[in-house]
Short mmCIF file of C-alpha atoms in Angstrom, two decimals:
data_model
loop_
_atom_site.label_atom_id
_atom_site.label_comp_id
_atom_site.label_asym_id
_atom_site.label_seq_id
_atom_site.Cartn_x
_atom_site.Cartn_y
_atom_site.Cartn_z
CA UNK A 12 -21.25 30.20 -21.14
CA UNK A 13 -22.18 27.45 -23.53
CA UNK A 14 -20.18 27.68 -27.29
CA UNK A 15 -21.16 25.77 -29.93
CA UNK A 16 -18.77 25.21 -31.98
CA UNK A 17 -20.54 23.23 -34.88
CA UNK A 18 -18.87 23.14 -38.03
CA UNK A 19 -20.08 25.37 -40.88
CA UNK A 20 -20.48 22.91 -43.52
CA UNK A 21 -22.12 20.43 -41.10
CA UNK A 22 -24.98 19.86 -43.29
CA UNK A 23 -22.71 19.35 -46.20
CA UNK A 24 -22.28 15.75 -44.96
CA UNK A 25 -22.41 12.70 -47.55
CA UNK A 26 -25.26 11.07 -46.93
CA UNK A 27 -25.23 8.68 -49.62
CA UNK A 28 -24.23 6.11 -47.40
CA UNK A 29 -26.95 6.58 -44.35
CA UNK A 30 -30.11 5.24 -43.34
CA UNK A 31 -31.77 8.01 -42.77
CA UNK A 32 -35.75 8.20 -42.14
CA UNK A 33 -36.03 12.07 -40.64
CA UNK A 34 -33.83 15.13 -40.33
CA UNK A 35 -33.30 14.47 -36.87
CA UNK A 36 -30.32 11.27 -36.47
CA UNK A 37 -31.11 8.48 -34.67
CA UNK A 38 -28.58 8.67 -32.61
CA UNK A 39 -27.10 11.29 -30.64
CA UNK A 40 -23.37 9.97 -29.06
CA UNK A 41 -22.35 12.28 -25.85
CA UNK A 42 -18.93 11.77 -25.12
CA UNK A 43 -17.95 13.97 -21.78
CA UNK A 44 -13.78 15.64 -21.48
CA UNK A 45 -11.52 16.33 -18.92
CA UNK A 46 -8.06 16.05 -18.78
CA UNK A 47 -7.91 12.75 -21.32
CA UNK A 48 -5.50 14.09 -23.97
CA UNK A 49 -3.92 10.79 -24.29
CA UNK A 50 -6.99 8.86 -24.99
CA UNK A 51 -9.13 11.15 -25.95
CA UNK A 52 -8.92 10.27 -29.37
CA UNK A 53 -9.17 6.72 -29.21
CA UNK A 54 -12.68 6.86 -27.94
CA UNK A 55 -13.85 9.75 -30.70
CA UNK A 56 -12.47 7.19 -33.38
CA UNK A 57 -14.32 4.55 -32.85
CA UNK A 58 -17.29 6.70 -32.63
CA UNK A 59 -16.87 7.76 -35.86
CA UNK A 60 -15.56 4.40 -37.23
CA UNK A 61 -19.45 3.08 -36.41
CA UNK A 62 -20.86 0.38 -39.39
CA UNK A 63 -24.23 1.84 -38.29
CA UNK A 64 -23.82 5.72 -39.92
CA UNK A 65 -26.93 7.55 -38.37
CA UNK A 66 -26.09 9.31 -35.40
CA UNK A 67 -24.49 12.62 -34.21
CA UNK A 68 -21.23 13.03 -32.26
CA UNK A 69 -22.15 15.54 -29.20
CA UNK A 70 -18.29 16.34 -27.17
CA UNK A 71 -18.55 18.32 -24.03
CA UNK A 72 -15.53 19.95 -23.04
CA UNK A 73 -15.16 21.08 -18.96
CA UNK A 74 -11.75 22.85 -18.54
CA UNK A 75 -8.88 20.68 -19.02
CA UNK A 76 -5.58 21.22 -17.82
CA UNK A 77 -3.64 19.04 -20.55
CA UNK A 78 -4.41 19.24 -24.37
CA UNK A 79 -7.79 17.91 -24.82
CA UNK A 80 -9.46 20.94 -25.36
CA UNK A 81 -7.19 21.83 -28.05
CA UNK A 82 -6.86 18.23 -29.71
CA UNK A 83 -11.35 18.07 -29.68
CA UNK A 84 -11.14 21.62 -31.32
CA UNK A 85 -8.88 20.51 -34.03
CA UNK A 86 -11.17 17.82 -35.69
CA UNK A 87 -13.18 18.76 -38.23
CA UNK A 88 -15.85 15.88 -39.07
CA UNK A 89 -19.03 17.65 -39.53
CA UNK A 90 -20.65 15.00 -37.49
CA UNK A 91 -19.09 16.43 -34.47
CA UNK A 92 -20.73 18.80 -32.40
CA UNK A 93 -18.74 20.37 -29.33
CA UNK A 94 -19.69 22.79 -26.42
CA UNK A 95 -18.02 23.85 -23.52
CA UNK A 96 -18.68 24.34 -20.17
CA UNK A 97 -17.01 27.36 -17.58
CA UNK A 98 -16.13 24.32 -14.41
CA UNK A 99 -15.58 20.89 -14.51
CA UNK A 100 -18.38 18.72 -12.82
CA UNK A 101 -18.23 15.75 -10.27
CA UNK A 102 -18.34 12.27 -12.47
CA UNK A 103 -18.80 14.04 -16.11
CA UNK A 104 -22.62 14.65 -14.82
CA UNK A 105 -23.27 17.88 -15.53
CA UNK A 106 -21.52 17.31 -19.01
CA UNK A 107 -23.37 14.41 -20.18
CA UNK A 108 -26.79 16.66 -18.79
CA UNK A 109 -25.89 19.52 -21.64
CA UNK A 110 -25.14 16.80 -24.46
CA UNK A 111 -28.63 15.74 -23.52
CA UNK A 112 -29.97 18.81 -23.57
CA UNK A 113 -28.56 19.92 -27.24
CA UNK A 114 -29.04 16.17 -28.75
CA UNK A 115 -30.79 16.15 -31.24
CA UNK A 116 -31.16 12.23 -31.71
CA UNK A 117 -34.22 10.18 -31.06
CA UNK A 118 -31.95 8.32 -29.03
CA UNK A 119 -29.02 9.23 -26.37
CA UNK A 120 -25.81 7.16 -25.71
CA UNK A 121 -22.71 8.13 -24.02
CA UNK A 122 -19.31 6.71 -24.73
CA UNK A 123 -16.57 8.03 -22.15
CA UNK A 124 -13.73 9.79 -23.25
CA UNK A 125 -11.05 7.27 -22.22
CA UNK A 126 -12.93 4.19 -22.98
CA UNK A 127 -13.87 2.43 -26.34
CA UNK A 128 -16.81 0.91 -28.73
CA UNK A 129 -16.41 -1.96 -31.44
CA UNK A 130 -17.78 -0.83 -35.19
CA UNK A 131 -20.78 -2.47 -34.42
CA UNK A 132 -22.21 -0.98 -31.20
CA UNK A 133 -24.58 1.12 -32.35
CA UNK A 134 -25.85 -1.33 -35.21
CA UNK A 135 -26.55 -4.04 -32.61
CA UNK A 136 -28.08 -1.24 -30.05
CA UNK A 137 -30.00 0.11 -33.36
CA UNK A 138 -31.14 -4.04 -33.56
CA UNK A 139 -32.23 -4.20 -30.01
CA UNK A 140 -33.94 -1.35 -30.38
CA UNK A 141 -36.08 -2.33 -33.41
CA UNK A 142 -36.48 -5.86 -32.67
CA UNK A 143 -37.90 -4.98 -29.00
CA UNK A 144 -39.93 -1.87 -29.40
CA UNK A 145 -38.12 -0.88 -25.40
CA UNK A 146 -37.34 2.59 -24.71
CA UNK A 147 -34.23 1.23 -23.11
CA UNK A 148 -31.91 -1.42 -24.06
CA UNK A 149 -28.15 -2.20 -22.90
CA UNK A 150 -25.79 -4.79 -24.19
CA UNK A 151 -22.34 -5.73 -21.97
CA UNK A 152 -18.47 -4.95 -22.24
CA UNK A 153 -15.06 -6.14 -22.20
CA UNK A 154 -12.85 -4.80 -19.15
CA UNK A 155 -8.99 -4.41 -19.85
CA UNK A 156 -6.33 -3.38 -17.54
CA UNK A 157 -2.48 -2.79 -18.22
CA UNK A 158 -1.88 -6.41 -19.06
CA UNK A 159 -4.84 -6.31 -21.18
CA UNK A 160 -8.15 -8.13 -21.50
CA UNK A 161 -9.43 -9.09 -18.10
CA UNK A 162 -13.00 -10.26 -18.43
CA UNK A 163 -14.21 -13.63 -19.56
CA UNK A 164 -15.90 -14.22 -22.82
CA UNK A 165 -19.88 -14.90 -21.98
CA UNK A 166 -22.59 -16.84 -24.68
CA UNK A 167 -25.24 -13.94 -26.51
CA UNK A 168 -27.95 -14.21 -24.53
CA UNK A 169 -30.95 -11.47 -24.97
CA UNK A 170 -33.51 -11.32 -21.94
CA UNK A 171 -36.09 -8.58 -21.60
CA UNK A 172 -36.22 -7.62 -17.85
CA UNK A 173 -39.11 -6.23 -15.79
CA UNK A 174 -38.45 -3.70 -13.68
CA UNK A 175 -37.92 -6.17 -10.88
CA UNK A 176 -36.14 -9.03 -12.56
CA UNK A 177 -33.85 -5.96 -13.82
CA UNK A 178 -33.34 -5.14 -10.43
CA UNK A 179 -32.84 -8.33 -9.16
CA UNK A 180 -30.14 -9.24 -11.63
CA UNK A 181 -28.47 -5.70 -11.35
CA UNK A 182 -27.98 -6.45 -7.62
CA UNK A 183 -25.90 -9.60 -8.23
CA UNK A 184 -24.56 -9.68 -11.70
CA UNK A 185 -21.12 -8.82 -13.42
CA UNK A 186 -21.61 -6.14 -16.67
CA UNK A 187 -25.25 -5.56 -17.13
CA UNK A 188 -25.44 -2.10 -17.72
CA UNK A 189 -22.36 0.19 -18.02
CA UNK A 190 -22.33 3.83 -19.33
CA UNK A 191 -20.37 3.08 -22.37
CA UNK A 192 -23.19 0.33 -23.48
CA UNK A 193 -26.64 1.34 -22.91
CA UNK A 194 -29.19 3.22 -25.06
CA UNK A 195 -31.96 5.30 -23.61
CA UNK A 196 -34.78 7.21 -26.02
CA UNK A 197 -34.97 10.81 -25.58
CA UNK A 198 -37.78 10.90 -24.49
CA UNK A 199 -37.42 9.34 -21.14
CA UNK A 200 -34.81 11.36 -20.21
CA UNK A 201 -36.97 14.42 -20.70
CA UNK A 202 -39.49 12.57 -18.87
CA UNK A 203 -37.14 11.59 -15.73
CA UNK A 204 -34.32 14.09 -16.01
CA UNK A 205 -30.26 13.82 -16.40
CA UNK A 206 -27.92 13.18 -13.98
CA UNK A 207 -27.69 13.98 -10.41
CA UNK A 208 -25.16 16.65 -11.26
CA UNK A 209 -23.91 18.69 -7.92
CA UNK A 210 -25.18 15.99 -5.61
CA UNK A 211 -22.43 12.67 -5.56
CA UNK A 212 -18.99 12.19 -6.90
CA UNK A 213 -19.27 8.33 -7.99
CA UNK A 214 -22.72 6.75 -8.45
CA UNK A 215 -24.42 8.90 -10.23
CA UNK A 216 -24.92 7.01 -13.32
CA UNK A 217 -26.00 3.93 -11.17
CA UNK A 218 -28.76 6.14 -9.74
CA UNK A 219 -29.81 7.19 -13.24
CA UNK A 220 -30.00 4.14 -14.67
CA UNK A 221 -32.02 2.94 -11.75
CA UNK A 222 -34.25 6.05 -12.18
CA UNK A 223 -34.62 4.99 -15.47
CA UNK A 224 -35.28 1.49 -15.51
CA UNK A 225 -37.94 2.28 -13.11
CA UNK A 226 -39.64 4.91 -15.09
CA UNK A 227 -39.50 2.36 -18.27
CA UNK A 228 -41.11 -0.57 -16.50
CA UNK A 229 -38.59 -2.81 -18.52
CA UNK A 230 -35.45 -3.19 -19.91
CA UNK A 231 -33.70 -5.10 -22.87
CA UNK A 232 -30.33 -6.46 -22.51
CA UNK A 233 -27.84 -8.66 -24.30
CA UNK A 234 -24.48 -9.73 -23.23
CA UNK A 235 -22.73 -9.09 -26.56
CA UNK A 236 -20.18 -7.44 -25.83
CA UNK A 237 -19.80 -3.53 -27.67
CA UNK A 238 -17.32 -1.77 -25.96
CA UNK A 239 -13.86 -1.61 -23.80
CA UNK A 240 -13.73 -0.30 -20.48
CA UNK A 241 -10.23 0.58 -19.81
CA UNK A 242 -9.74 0.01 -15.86
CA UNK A 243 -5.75 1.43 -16.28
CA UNK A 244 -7.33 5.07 -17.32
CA UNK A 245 -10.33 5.40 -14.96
CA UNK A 246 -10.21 8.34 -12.98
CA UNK A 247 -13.67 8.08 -10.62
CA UNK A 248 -13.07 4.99 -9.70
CA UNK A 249 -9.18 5.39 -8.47
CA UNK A 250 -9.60 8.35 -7.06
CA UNK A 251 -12.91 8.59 -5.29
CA UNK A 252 -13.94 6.30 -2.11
CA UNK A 253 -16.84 4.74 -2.21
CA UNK A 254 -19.32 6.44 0.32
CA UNK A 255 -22.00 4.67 2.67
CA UNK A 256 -23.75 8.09 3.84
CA UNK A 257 -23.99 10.11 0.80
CA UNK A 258 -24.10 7.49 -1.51
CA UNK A 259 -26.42 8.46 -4.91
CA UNK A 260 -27.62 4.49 -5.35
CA UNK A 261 -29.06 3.90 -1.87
CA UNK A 262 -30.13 7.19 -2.02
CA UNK A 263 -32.88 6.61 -5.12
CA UNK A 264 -33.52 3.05 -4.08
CA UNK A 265 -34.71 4.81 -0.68
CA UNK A 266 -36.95 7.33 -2.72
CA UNK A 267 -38.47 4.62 -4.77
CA UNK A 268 -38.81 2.13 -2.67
CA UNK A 269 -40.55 4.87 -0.24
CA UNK A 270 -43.39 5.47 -2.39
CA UNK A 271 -46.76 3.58 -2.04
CA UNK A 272 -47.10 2.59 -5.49
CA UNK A 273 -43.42 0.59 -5.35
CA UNK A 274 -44.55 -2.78 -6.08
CA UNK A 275 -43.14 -5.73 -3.44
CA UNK A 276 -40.91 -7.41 -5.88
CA UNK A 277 -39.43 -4.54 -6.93
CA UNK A 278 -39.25 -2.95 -3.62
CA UNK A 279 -36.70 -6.00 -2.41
CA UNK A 280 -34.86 -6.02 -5.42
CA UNK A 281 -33.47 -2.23 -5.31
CA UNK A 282 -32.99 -3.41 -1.87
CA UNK A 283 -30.71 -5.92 -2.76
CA UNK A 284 -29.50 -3.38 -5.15
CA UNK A 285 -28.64 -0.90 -2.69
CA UNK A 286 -26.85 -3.42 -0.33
CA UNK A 287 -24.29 -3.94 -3.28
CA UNK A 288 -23.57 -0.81 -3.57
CA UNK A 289 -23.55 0.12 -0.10
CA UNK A 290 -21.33 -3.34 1.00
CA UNK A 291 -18.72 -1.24 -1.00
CA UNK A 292 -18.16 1.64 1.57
CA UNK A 293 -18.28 -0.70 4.28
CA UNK A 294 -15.88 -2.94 2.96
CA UNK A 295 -14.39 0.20 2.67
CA UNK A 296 -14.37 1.25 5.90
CA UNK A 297 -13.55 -1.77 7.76
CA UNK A 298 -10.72 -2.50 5.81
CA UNK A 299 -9.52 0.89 7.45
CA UNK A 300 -10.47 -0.09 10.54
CA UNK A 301 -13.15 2.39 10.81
CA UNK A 302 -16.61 0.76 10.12
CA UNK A 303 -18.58 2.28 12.63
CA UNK A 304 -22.10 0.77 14.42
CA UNK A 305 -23.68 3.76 12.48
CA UNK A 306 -22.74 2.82 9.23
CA UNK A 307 -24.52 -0.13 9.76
CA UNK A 308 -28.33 1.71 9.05
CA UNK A 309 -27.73 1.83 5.41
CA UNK A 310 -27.44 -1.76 5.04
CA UNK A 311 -30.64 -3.70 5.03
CA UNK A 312 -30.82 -6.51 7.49
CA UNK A 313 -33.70 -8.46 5.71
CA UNK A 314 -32.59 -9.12 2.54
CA UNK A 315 -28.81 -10.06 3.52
CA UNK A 316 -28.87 -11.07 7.24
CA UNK A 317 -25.25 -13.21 7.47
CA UNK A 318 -23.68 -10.19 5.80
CA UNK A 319 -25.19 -8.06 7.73
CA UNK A 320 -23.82 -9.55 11.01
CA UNK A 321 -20.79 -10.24 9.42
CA UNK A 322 -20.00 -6.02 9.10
CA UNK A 323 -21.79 -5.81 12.70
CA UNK A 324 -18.88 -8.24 14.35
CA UNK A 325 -16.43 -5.76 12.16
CA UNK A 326 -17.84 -2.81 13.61
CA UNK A 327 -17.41 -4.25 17.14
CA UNK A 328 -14.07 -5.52 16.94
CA UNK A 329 -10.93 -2.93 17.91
CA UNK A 330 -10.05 -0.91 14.68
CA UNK A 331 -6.34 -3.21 14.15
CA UNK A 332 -7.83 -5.97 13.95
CA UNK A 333 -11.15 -5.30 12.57
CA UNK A 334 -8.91 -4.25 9.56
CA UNK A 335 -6.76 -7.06 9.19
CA UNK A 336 -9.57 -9.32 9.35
CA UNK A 337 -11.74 -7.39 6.65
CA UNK A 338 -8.62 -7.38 4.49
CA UNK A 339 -8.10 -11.23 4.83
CA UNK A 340 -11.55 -11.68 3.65
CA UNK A 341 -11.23 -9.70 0.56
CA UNK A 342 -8.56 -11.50 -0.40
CA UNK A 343 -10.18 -14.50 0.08
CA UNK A 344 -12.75 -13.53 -2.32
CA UNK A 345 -11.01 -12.18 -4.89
CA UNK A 346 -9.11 -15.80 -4.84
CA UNK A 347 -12.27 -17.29 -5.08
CA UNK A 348 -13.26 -15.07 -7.81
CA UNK A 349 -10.15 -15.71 -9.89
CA UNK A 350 -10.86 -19.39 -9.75
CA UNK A 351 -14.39 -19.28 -11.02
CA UNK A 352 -13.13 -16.99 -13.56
CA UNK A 353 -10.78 -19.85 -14.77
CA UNK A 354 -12.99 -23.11 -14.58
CA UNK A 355 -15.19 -20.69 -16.66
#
């Protein structure tokens, strides 16, 4: 059962201060909840502390444990819109799927419940938008852990990608497109459809963003920086392994990639695409010790042959030291990684 819980005087709202050019807002923000009581708050705040005022706040509760049912109910800004759902999905999915399905905004964006955006996200999305006439357009993020800010500062750059230059640069590059930082019209989604809700525990959004990009032909994207991703109060990616058989990204690069019509550029790029996303349950895997020869299928050969034969050798060696091995070379790229990061 599906409650909405919309505020009586919702369309008692002072609009003096809004751009507004139909009934409908521009915006509709989807913010997904379970068991985030302690941050839960943080993230609807700076929703509603946005310099750019059109837009509608769209909260999906699934069945919390902790208070965050009860703290959601207990606002009462007639912007906000909340529903609830019976069971709590995989990855928010199915959550972000009804906020899609009840928004009411020309445009959909999601902001995750224990994550952040500065006052000005949706007035430089709302500029993207305008200024590039794209029916998708993402800009980039800070990352902060317990110590705090972890990411370096980047120049504003704006590049409007192709569908294969997207993929390209979504196969190799750091904070392109995050959930928290991306605008898609309305449209498209009804077009495409939601999220793969029922299907993967991690990846989904990946795969829908892929799906999307796809469907749009291009994308615009800037790396200002919006929002906060807060790595100390992610849940998916703690808590879930990364898979190499059921794994939602290789998955829909496979199905597009398939088709006759997928062009040649574009059909190496998701490939590339998928590799990154596969490398991560193999890296997985071998750091346990248990890559197996038939893991091995997901990973394409042609477009990254030294890896390739890199997680072949791992696959071969006895499990001990097949581990220790993969585990030495991790390290050695994360060193690597923190010294780029500083000469940077």
């Amino acid at each position: 059962m599906h409650v909405d819980l919309k505020p009586s005087n919702a369309d008692e709202l002072d609009m003096d201060s809004m751009v507004v050019n139909s009934s409908k807002p521009f915006f509709s923000i989807i913010i997904p909840v379970y068991n985030k009581e302690k941050v839960v708050l943080r993230s609807i705040e700076s929703a509603l502390n946005q310099s750019y005022v059109d837009y509608e706040i769209i909260v999906v509760l699934d069945p919390s444990s902790d208070k965050s049912s009860e703290i959601v109910r207990s606002l009462t800004d007639p912007r906000i819109r909340v529903f609830e759902r019976d069971s709590p999905g995989p990855g928010g999915y199915a959550a972000r799927n009804l906020g899609i399905k009840m928004a009411e905004g020309q445009w959909v964006v999601f902001l995750d419940a224990d994550d952040e955006w500065f006052d000005f996200s949706l007035a430089e999305h709302y500029r993207l938008i305008q200024e590039s006439g794209e029916k998708i357009v993402c800009t980039s993020w800070q990352e902060h852990d317990e110590t705090g800010l972890i990411t370096v500062h980047r120049p504003v750059t704006e590049r409007l990608l192709s569908g294969a230059d997207f993929f390209e640069a979504y196969s190799v590059e750091e904070r392109l497109v995050n959930t928290n930082t991306i605008a898609v019209k309305k449209e498209l989604f009804d077009a495409v459809g939601g999220f793969p809700e029922k299907k993967y525990s991690r990846g989904g959004d990946v795969a829908t963003w892929i799906r999307l990009a796809y469907a749009s032909f291009s994308v615009m994207c800037s790396t200002i920086e919006t929002a906060i991703y807060h790595r100390e109060d992610s849940t998916v990616t703690k808590s879930i392994a990364p898979s190499i058989s059921d794994n939602a990204i290789y998955n829909v690069c496979a199905e597009i990639t398939a088709s006759r019509n997928c062009e040649k550029a574009v059909r190496r790029s998701l490939y590339k695409l998928s590799n990154r996303h596969i490398r991560y349950g193999v890296a997985y895997q071998a750091k346990l010790g248990q890559l197996r020869l038939s893991d091995l299928k997901y990973f394409r050969f042609s477009v990254s042959p030294i890896e390739y034969s890199l997680f072949l050798l791992l696959a071969l060696l006895p499990s001990k030291v097949a581990g220790c091995f993969a585990q030495f070379v991790l390290w050695l790229k994360r060193a690597f990684r923190v010294k780029m990061d500083f000469q940077k």
